[in-house]
Amino acid sequence: MMTLSTLGVLTFPNIDPVFFEVGPVALRWYGLAYVAGILCGWLYGRALVSNAKLWPNGVSPITVLQIDDFILWITAGIILGGRIGSILFYDFHRYSVDPFAMLRIWEGGMSFHGGLIGVVIATAIFTRRQKIPLWSLIDVVAASVPFGLLFGRIANFINSELWGAPTTVPWAFVFPNGGPEPRHPSQLYEGLLEGVVLWCVLRLLTHHFKMFKRPRFVGGVFIGGYGLARIFVEFFRVPDVQIGYLYGGWLTMGMVLSLPMLLVSLWAMLSAKPTVYAPRIEPEAAASGSIAKR
């Protein structure tokens, strides 16, 4: 239980990063966060495409079955993209010296920006194969991602990683592997902004303003919202030790990778136009129609 000490510093909760272990098999909160995020995103995505009121002319261009099929694609995009992004963006030297470390995912090392690229590629391939609108599926994915971001940041906190800079704020924590200084719980800042606040904004856009009717607007808001939240929290977060600050004691790799997201977000929102989808004809209905015509 977290309590406020006499020094105004919160006691770091003593939570074992491994929540279940049998012999050589160890299940970690970090892995559970990925599973929970993907599961919640999948269920929420199914609910979004099932709600005809959210779509232009009451017609969703994506079926629940397609969301079910897509879950494997997006999982692959998250894991492969996140891992490759971490290797290329944050710690290439380490992996070039020890290539087998690329396979040791349980040691950590995932990049959101790499995962984002992986998801976009997986989505593009899937929509082409399924012949469904790319931007509409991207909007559904964007509205569902904050669940994973929230759980992922909570897992970062439990693992005592990606902690913030030293501070005197009363909600600071002394992290087990962060030295004796009280530090910003930057993981929780990111979880709140990227997970809770961003989800609420996207929920307002999809359910109140019906922005699925303007494909890529919701996706644009998500990308811009994440970029702004990440840049803001980077001012309170300690950069990766192998990279450090890129300039002036404040510019980080996270900021550099997030800046282009703001430009993409602006383009997506400004270029989004109202769209009306034709009713989908299920195979059974098409077959019945052809028989009747005969």
mmCIF file of C-alpha atoms in Angstrom:
data_model
loop_
_atom_site.group_PDB
_atom_site.id
_atom_site.type_symbol
_atom_site.label_atom_id
_atom_site.label_comp_id
_atom_site.label_asym_id
_atom_site.label_seq_id
_atom_site.Cartn_x
_atom_site.Cartn_y
_atom_site.Cartn_z
ATOM 1 C CA MET A 1 0.000 0.000 0.000
ATOM 2 C CA MET A 2 1.356 3.429 -0.963
ATOM 3 C CA THR A 3 1.688 5.897 1.913
ATOM 4 C CA LEU A 4 2.985 9.426 2.286
ATOM 5 C CA SER A 5 6.134 9.470 4.357
ATOM 6 C CA THR A 6 7.350 12.280 6.555
ATOM 7 C CA LEU A 7 9.690 13.393 3.786
ATOM 8 C CA GLY A 8 6.778 13.886 1.390
ATOM 9 C CA VAL A 9 7.819 10.942 -0.767
ATOM 10 C CA LEU A 10 5.500 8.100 -1.710
ATOM 11 C CA THR A 11 6.654 4.592 -0.864
ATOM 12 C CA PHE A 12 7.197 2.538 -3.979
ATOM 13 C CA PRO A 13 4.767 -0.415 -3.957
ATOM 14 C CA ASN A 14 6.517 -3.727 -3.458
ATOM 15 C CA ILE A 15 5.069 -5.571 -6.473
ATOM 16 C CA ASP A 16 7.006 -8.462 -7.959
ATOM 17 C CA PRO A 17 7.349 -7.978 -11.760
ATOM 18 C CA VAL A 18 6.663 -11.735 -12.031
ATOM 19 C CA PHE A 19 3.062 -12.392 -10.969
ATOM 20 C CA PHE A 20 3.092 -16.164 -11.568
ATOM 21 C CA GLU A 21 5.978 -18.621 -11.720
ATOM 22 C CA VAL A 22 6.136 -22.397 -12.060
ATOM 23 C CA GLY A 23 9.595 -23.879 -12.583
ATOM 24 C CA PRO A 24 11.225 -22.209 -15.594
ATOM 25 C CA VAL A 25 7.929 -20.609 -16.681
ATOM 26 C CA ALA A 26 7.503 -17.043 -15.417
ATOM 27 C CA LEU A 27 4.581 -14.789 -16.316
ATOM 28 C CA ARG A 28 5.284 -11.083 -15.963
ATOM 29 C CA TRP A 29 3.031 -8.092 -15.513
ATOM 30 C CA TYR A 30 4.600 -6.589 -18.640
ATOM 31 C CA GLY A 31 3.426 -9.492 -20.763
ATOM 32 C CA LEU A 32 0.018 -9.446 -19.097
ATOM 33 C CA ALA A 33 -0.255 -5.746 -19.958
ATOM 34 C CA TYR A 34 0.193 -6.552 -23.655
ATOM 35 C CA VAL A 35 -2.406 -9.322 -23.494
ATOM 36 C CA ALA A 36 -4.901 -7.147 -21.599
ATOM 37 C CA GLY A 37 -4.356 -4.187 -23.919
ATOM 38 C CA ILE A 38 -4.866 -6.255 -27.071
ATOM 39 C CA LEU A 39 -7.893 -8.040 -25.572
ATOM 40 C CA CYS A 40 -9.600 -4.806 -24.480
ATOM 41 C CA GLY A 41 -8.780 -3.137 -27.782
ATOM 42 C CA TRP A 42 -10.244 -6.088 -29.693
ATOM 43 C CA LEU A 43 -13.493 -6.069 -27.683
ATOM 44 C CA TYR A 44 -13.811 -2.298 -27.980
ATOM 45 C CA GLY A 45 -13.138 -2.439 -31.718
ATOM 46 C CA ARG A 46 -15.896 -5.038 -32.111
ATOM 47 C CA ALA A 47 -18.280 -2.754 -30.241
ATOM 48 C CA LEU A 48 -17.377 0.215 -32.455
ATOM 49 C CA VAL A 49 -17.992 -1.542 -35.768
ATOM 50 C CA SER A 50 -21.219 -3.058 -34.377
ATOM 51 C CA ASN A 51 -22.675 0.347 -33.511
ATOM 52 C CA ALA A 52 -24.388 1.494 -36.715
ATOM 53 C CA LYS A 53 -25.136 4.935 -35.208
ATOM 54 C CA LEU A 54 -21.438 5.831 -35.337
ATOM 55 C CA TRP A 55 -21.054 5.297 -39.081
ATOM 56 C CA PRO A 56 -22.126 7.297 -42.139
ATOM 57 C CA ASN A 57 -25.615 6.327 -43.330
ATOM 58 C CA GLY A 58 -25.711 3.774 -40.510
ATOM 59 C CA VAL A 59 -23.345 1.462 -42.380
ATOM 60 C CA SER A 60 -20.023 0.222 -41.002
ATOM 61 C CA PRO A 61 -17.562 -0.727 -43.757
ATOM 62 C CA ILE A 62 -15.950 -3.236 -41.384
ATOM 63 C CA THR A 63 -17.563 -6.366 -39.968
ATOM 64 C CA VAL A 64 -17.080 -7.932 -36.567
ATOM 65 C CA LEU A 65 -15.625 -11.012 -38.256
ATOM 66 C CA GLN A 66 -12.975 -8.857 -39.932
ATOM 67 C CA ILE A 67 -12.052 -7.361 -36.554
ATOM 68 C CA ASP A 68 -11.687 -10.907 -35.229
ATOM 69 C CA ASP A 69 -9.391 -11.816 -38.137
ATOM 70 C CA PHE A 70 -7.420 -8.609 -37.744
ATOM 71 C CA ILE A 71 -6.398 -9.323 -34.153
ATOM 72 C CA LEU A 72 -3.569 -11.624 -35.271
ATOM 73 C CA TRP A 73 -2.303 -9.048 -37.760
ATOM 74 C CA ILE A 74 -2.232 -6.203 -35.272
ATOM 75 C CA THR A 75 -0.580 -8.388 -32.623
ATOM 76 C CA ALA A 76 2.200 -9.231 -35.069
ATOM 77 C CA GLY A 77 2.539 -5.566 -36.018
ATOM 78 C CA ILE A 78 2.816 -4.471 -32.383
ATOM 79 C CA ILE A 79 5.404 -7.071 -31.385
ATOM 80 C CA LEU A 80 7.578 -7.021 -34.510
ATOM 81 C CA GLY A 81 7.352 -3.275 -35.020
ATOM 82 C CA GLY A 82 7.910 -2.509 -31.355
ATOM 83 C CA ARG A 83 10.953 -4.756 -31.149
ATOM 84 C CA ILE A 84 12.541 -3.589 -34.405
ATOM 85 C CA GLY A 85 11.873 0.020 -33.458
ATOM 86 C CA SER A 86 13.570 -0.449 -30.094
ATOM 87 C CA ILE A 87 16.594 -1.991 -31.822
ATOM 88 C CA LEU A 88 16.932 0.719 -34.467
ATOM 89 C CA PHE A 89 15.905 3.803 -32.495
ATOM 90 C CA TYR A 90 17.247 3.212 -29.004
ATOM 91 C CA ASP A 91 19.912 0.526 -28.609
ATOM 92 C CA PHE A 92 21.361 -0.530 -31.959
ATOM 93 C CA HIS A 93 24.908 -0.844 -30.603
ATOM 94 C CA ARG A 94 23.880 -3.353 -27.932
ATOM 95 C CA TYR A 95 22.090 -5.591 -30.415
ATOM 96 C CA SER A 96 24.866 -5.333 -33.000
ATOM 97 C CA VAL A 97 27.296 -6.650 -30.384
ATOM 98 C CA ASP A 98 24.868 -9.324 -29.109
ATOM 99 C CA PRO A 99 22.439 -10.201 -31.957
ATOM 100 C CA PHE A 100 20.770 -12.978 -29.965
ATOM 101 C CA ALA A 101 19.545 -10.318 -27.521
ATOM 102 C CA MET A 102 17.024 -9.338 -30.210
ATOM 103 C CA LEU A 103 15.160 -12.562 -29.421
ATOM 104 C CA ARG A 104 15.152 -12.096 -25.638
ATOM 105 C CA ILE A 105 11.952 -10.063 -25.535
ATOM 106 C CA TRP A 106 11.399 -10.936 -21.862
ATOM 107 C CA GLU A 107 14.335 -8.658 -21.029
ATOM 108 C CA GLY A 108 12.335 -5.657 -22.270
ATOM 109 C CA GLY A 109 12.941 -3.337 -25.155
ATOM 110 C CA MET A 110 9.826 -2.246 -27.056
ATOM 111 C CA SER A 111 9.282 1.048 -28.849
ATOM 112 C CA PHE A 112 5.864 2.665 -29.242
ATOM 113 C CA HIS A 113 6.914 4.447 -32.421
ATOM 114 C CA GLY A 114 8.179 1.184 -33.900
ATOM 115 C CA GLY A 115 4.978 -0.561 -32.855
ATOM 116 C CA LEU A 116 2.962 2.224 -34.487
ATOM 117 C CA ILE A 117 4.779 1.730 -37.776
ATOM 118 C CA GLY A 118 4.270 -2.034 -37.501
ATOM 119 C CA VAL A 119 0.533 -1.582 -36.893
ATOM 120 C CA VAL A 120 0.170 0.792 -39.849
ATOM 121 C CA ILE A 121 1.925 -1.689 -42.154
ATOM 122 C CA ALA A 122 -0.186 -4.597 -40.875
ATOM 123 C CA THR A 123 -3.357 -2.520 -41.299
ATOM 124 C CA ALA A 124 -2.442 -1.502 -44.844
ATOM 125 C CA ILE A 125 -1.830 -5.116 -45.900
ATOM 126 C CA PHE A 126 -4.977 -6.377 -44.169
ATOM 127 C CA THR A 127 -7.282 -3.751 -45.678
ATOM 128 C CA ARG A 128 -5.883 -4.416 -49.138
ATOM 129 C CA ARG A 129 -6.524 -8.140 -48.788
ATOM 130 C CA GLN A 130 -9.991 -7.645 -47.295
ATOM 131 C CA LYS A 131 -10.934 -4.750 -49.619
ATOM 132 C CA ILE A 132 -12.056 -2.483 -46.781
ATOM 133 C CA PRO A 133 -11.291 1.257 -46.326
ATOM 134 C CA LEU A 134 -7.820 1.755 -44.865
ATOM 135 C CA TRP A 135 -8.587 4.958 -42.979
ATOM 136 C CA SER A 136 -11.757 3.624 -41.379
ATOM 137 C CA LEU A 137 -9.887 0.658 -39.893
ATOM 138 C CA ILE A 138 -7.092 2.979 -38.759
ATOM 139 C CA ASP A 139 -9.731 5.098 -36.978
ATOM 140 C CA VAL A 140 -11.093 2.021 -35.178
ATOM 141 C CA VAL A 141 -7.586 0.958 -34.173
ATOM 142 C CA ALA A 142 -6.729 4.475 -32.979
ATOM 143 C CA ALA A 143 -9.836 4.639 -30.795
ATOM 144 C CA SER A 144 -8.924 1.274 -29.239
ATOM 145 C CA VAL A 145 -5.178 1.721 -28.624
ATOM 146 C CA PRO A 146 -5.350 3.776 -25.378
ATOM 147 C CA PHE A 147 -6.210 0.622 -23.404
ATOM 148 C CA GLY A 148 -2.854 -0.883 -24.290
ATOM 149 C CA LEU A 149 -1.007 2.359 -23.587
ATOM 150 C CA LEU A 150 -2.520 2.588 -20.105
ATOM 151 C CA PHE A 151 -1.722 -1.018 -19.180
ATOM 152 C CA GLY A 152 1.755 -0.774 -20.688
ATOM 153 C CA ARG A 153 2.678 2.289 -18.650
ATOM 154 C CA ILE A 154 1.387 0.689 -15.457
ATOM 155 C CA ALA A 155 3.626 -2.301 -16.226
ATOM 156 C CA ASN A 156 6.585 0.077 -16.752
ATOM 157 C CA PHE A 157 5.881 1.475 -13.290
ATOM 158 C CA ILE A 158 5.698 -1.974 -11.703
ATOM 159 C CA ASN A 159 8.990 -2.901 -13.393
ATOM 160 C CA SER A 160 10.591 0.275 -12.030
ATOM 161 C CA GLU A 161 11.729 1.365 -15.507
ATOM 162 C CA LEU A 162 11.510 4.538 -17.580
ATOM 163 C CA TRP A 163 11.258 6.569 -14.396
ATOM 164 C CA GLY A 164 11.368 10.334 -14.259
ATOM 165 C CA ALA A 165 13.846 12.998 -13.262
ATOM 166 C CA PRO A 166 14.622 13.848 -9.616
ATOM 167 C CA THR A 167 11.992 16.101 -8.073
ATOM 168 C CA THR A 168 10.631 17.454 -4.790
ATOM 169 C CA VAL A 169 6.926 17.092 -5.622
ATOM 170 C CA PRO A 170 4.985 15.315 -2.831
ATOM 171 C CA TRP A 171 3.914 12.472 -5.145
ATOM 172 C CA ALA A 172 7.515 11.515 -6.047
ATOM 173 C CA PHE A 173 8.770 7.947 -5.629
ATOM 174 C CA VAL A 174 12.165 6.507 -4.741
ATOM 175 C CA PHE A 175 12.434 3.764 -7.350
ATOM 176 C CA PRO A 176 14.304 0.591 -6.338
ATOM 177 C CA ASN A 177 16.802 0.912 -9.189
ATOM 178 C CA GLY A 178 16.640 4.674 -9.653
ATOM 179 C CA GLY A 179 19.039 5.788 -6.945
ATOM 180 C CA PRO A 180 18.231 7.485 -3.647
ATOM 181 C CA GLU A 181 16.582 10.576 -5.180
ATOM 182 C CA PRO A 182 12.784 10.918 -5.261
ATOM 183 C CA ARG A 183 11.670 10.922 -8.915
ATOM 184 C CA HIS A 184 8.674 11.806 -11.049
ATOM 185 C CA PRO A 185 6.465 8.755 -11.719
ATOM 186 C CA SER A 186 6.600 9.617 -15.417
ATOM 187 C CA GLN A 187 5.160 6.210 -16.348
ATOM 188 C CA LEU A 188 1.934 7.140 -14.544
ATOM 189 C CA TYR A 189 1.898 10.579 -16.185
ATOM 190 C CA GLU A 190 2.042 8.871 -19.578
ATOM 191 C CA GLY A 191 -0.559 6.290 -18.607
ATOM 192 C CA LEU A 192 -2.949 9.036 -17.525
ATOM 193 C CA LEU A 193 -2.453 11.217 -20.604
ATOM 194 C CA GLU A 194 -2.019 8.561 -23.301
ATOM 195 C CA GLY A 195 -4.483 6.106 -21.818
ATOM 196 C CA VAL A 196 -7.258 7.837 -19.874
ATOM 197 C CA VAL A 197 -7.330 11.397 -21.254
ATOM 198 C CA LEU A 198 -6.739 10.405 -24.873
ATOM 199 C CA TRP A 199 -9.390 7.662 -24.702
ATOM 200 C CA CYS A 200 -11.930 10.174 -23.356
ATOM 201 C CA VAL A 201 -11.151 12.625 -26.172
ATOM 202 C CA LEU A 202 -11.468 9.906 -28.820
ATOM 203 C CA ARG A 203 -14.673 8.591 -27.232
ATOM 204 C CA LEU A 204 -16.164 12.079 -27.460
ATOM 205 C CA LEU A 205 -15.199 12.295 -31.133
ATOM 206 C CA THR A 206 -16.585 8.867 -32.075
ATOM 207 C CA HIS A 207 -19.807 8.853 -30.045
ATOM 208 C CA HIS A 208 -20.817 12.521 -29.727
ATOM 209 C CA PHE A 209 -19.418 14.143 -32.874
ATOM 210 C CA LYS A 210 -19.691 10.933 -34.981
ATOM 211 C CA MET A 211 -16.244 11.454 -36.488
ATOM 212 C CA PHE A 212 -16.118 7.994 -38.058
ATOM 213 C CA LYS A 213 -18.065 9.773 -40.787
ATOM 214 C CA ARG A 214 -14.856 11.664 -41.617
ATOM 215 C CA PRO A 215 -12.287 8.887 -42.154
ATOM 216 C CA ARG A 216 -8.768 9.477 -40.719
ATOM 217 C CA PHE A 217 -9.912 12.331 -38.422
ATOM 218 C CA VAL A 218 -9.998 10.074 -35.341
ATOM 219 C CA GLY A 219 -6.652 8.551 -36.317
ATOM 220 C CA GLY A 220 -5.218 12.030 -36.773
ATOM 221 C CA VAL A 221 -6.363 13.139 -33.320
ATOM 222 C CA PHE A 222 -4.895 10.002 -31.768
ATOM 223 C CA ILE A 223 -1.493 10.495 -33.410
ATOM 224 C CA GLY A 224 -1.399 14.179 -32.485
ATOM 225 C CA GLY A 225 -2.670 13.544 -28.963
ATOM 226 C CA TYR A 226 -0.062 10.889 -28.333
ATOM 227 C CA GLY A 227 2.678 13.079 -29.789
ATOM 228 C CA LEU A 228 1.759 16.011 -27.556
ATOM 229 C CA ALA A 229 1.454 13.823 -24.447
ATOM 230 C CA ARG A 230 4.778 12.104 -25.116
ATOM 231 C CA ILE A 231 6.643 15.359 -25.760
ATOM 232 C CA PHE A 232 5.191 16.879 -22.588
ATOM 233 C CA VAL A 233 6.099 13.915 -20.361
ATOM 234 C CA GLU A 234 9.620 13.719 -21.839
ATOM 235 C CA PHE A 235 10.407 16.920 -19.904
ATOM 236 C CA PHE A 236 9.868 14.946 -16.672
ATOM 237 C CA ARG A 237 11.364 11.641 -17.805
ATOM 238 C CA VAL A 238 14.990 10.535 -17.778
ATOM 239 C CA PRO A 239 16.125 9.550 -21.299
ATOM 240 C CA ASP A 240 17.539 6.115 -22.054
ATOM 241 C CA VAL A 241 21.027 5.953 -20.557
ATOM 242 C CA GLN A 242 22.633 4.660 -23.769
ATOM 243 C CA ILE A 243 21.348 7.717 -25.682
ATOM 244 C CA GLY A 244 20.996 10.534 -23.165
ATOM 245 C CA TYR A 245 19.877 13.983 -24.221
ATOM 246 C CA LEU A 246 20.351 14.799 -27.887
ATOM 247 C CA TYR A 247 20.671 18.548 -27.408
ATOM 248 C CA GLY A 248 20.701 21.183 -24.695
ATOM 249 C CA GLY A 249 19.961 18.901 -21.768
ATOM 250 C CA TRP A 250 16.278 18.618 -22.732
ATOM 251 C CA LEU A 251 15.819 17.205 -26.249
ATOM 252 C CA THR A 252 15.253 13.432 -26.226
ATOM 253 C CA MET A 253 14.799 10.718 -28.832
ATOM 254 C CA GLY A 254 11.169 10.388 -27.757
ATOM 255 C CA MET A 255 10.593 14.040 -28.653
ATOM 256 C CA VAL A 256 12.327 13.714 -32.019
ATOM 257 C CA LEU A 257 10.257 10.665 -32.953
ATOM 258 C CA SER A 258 7.033 12.358 -31.809
ATOM 259 C CA LEU A 259 7.452 15.644 -33.686
ATOM 260 C CA PRO A 260 6.610 14.189 -37.135
ATOM 261 C CA MET A 261 3.439 12.763 -35.606
ATOM 262 C CA LEU A 262 2.143 16.290 -35.094
ATOM 263 C CA LEU A 263 2.551 17.072 -38.801
ATOM 264 C CA VAL A 264 0.826 13.828 -39.811
ATOM 265 C CA SER A 265 -1.959 14.607 -37.340
ATOM 266 C CA LEU A 266 -2.506 18.075 -38.788
ATOM 267 C CA TRP A 267 -2.651 16.704 -42.331
ATOM 268 C CA ALA A 268 -5.063 13.916 -41.364
ATOM 269 C CA MET A 269 -7.508 16.207 -39.581
ATOM 270 C CA LEU A 270 -7.476 18.933 -42.234
ATOM 271 C CA SER A 271 -7.859 16.511 -45.145
ATOM 272 C CA ALA A 272 -10.604 14.323 -43.606
ATOM 273 C CA LYS A 273 -13.805 14.563 -45.639
ATOM 274 C CA PRO A 274 -17.337 13.231 -45.004
ATOM 275 C CA THR A 275 -17.892 9.795 -46.557
ATOM 276 C CA VAL A 276 -20.934 7.620 -47.186
ATOM 277 C CA TYR A 277 -20.449 3.862 -47.515
ATOM 278 C CA ALA A 278 -22.572 1.595 -49.684
ATOM 279 C CA PRO A 279 -24.437 -1.140 -47.799
ATOM 280 C CA ARG A 280 -22.392 -4.320 -47.489
ATOM 281 C CA ILE A 281 -23.854 -7.367 -49.250
ATOM 282 C CA GLU A 282 -23.154 -10.552 -47.367
ATOM 283 C CA PRO A 283 -22.311 -13.639 -49.454
ATOM 284 C CA GLU A 284 -25.519 -15.429 -48.385
ATOM 285 C CA ALA A 285 -27.672 -12.482 -49.420
ATOM 286 C CA ALA A 286 -25.910 -12.213 -52.787
ATOM 287 C CA ALA A 287 -26.450 -15.896 -53.485
ATOM 288 C CA SER A 288 -30.172 -15.661 -52.590
ATOM 289 C CA GLY A 289 -30.574 -12.653 -54.838
ATOM 290 C CA SER A 290 -29.011 -14.423 -57.834
ATOM 291 C CA ILE A 291 -31.268 -17.459 -57.345
ATOM 292 C CA ALA A 292 -34.362 -15.242 -57.143
ATOM 293 C CA LYS A 293 -33.455 -13.502 -60.379
ATOM 294 C CA ARG A 294 -33.256 -16.827 -62.136
#
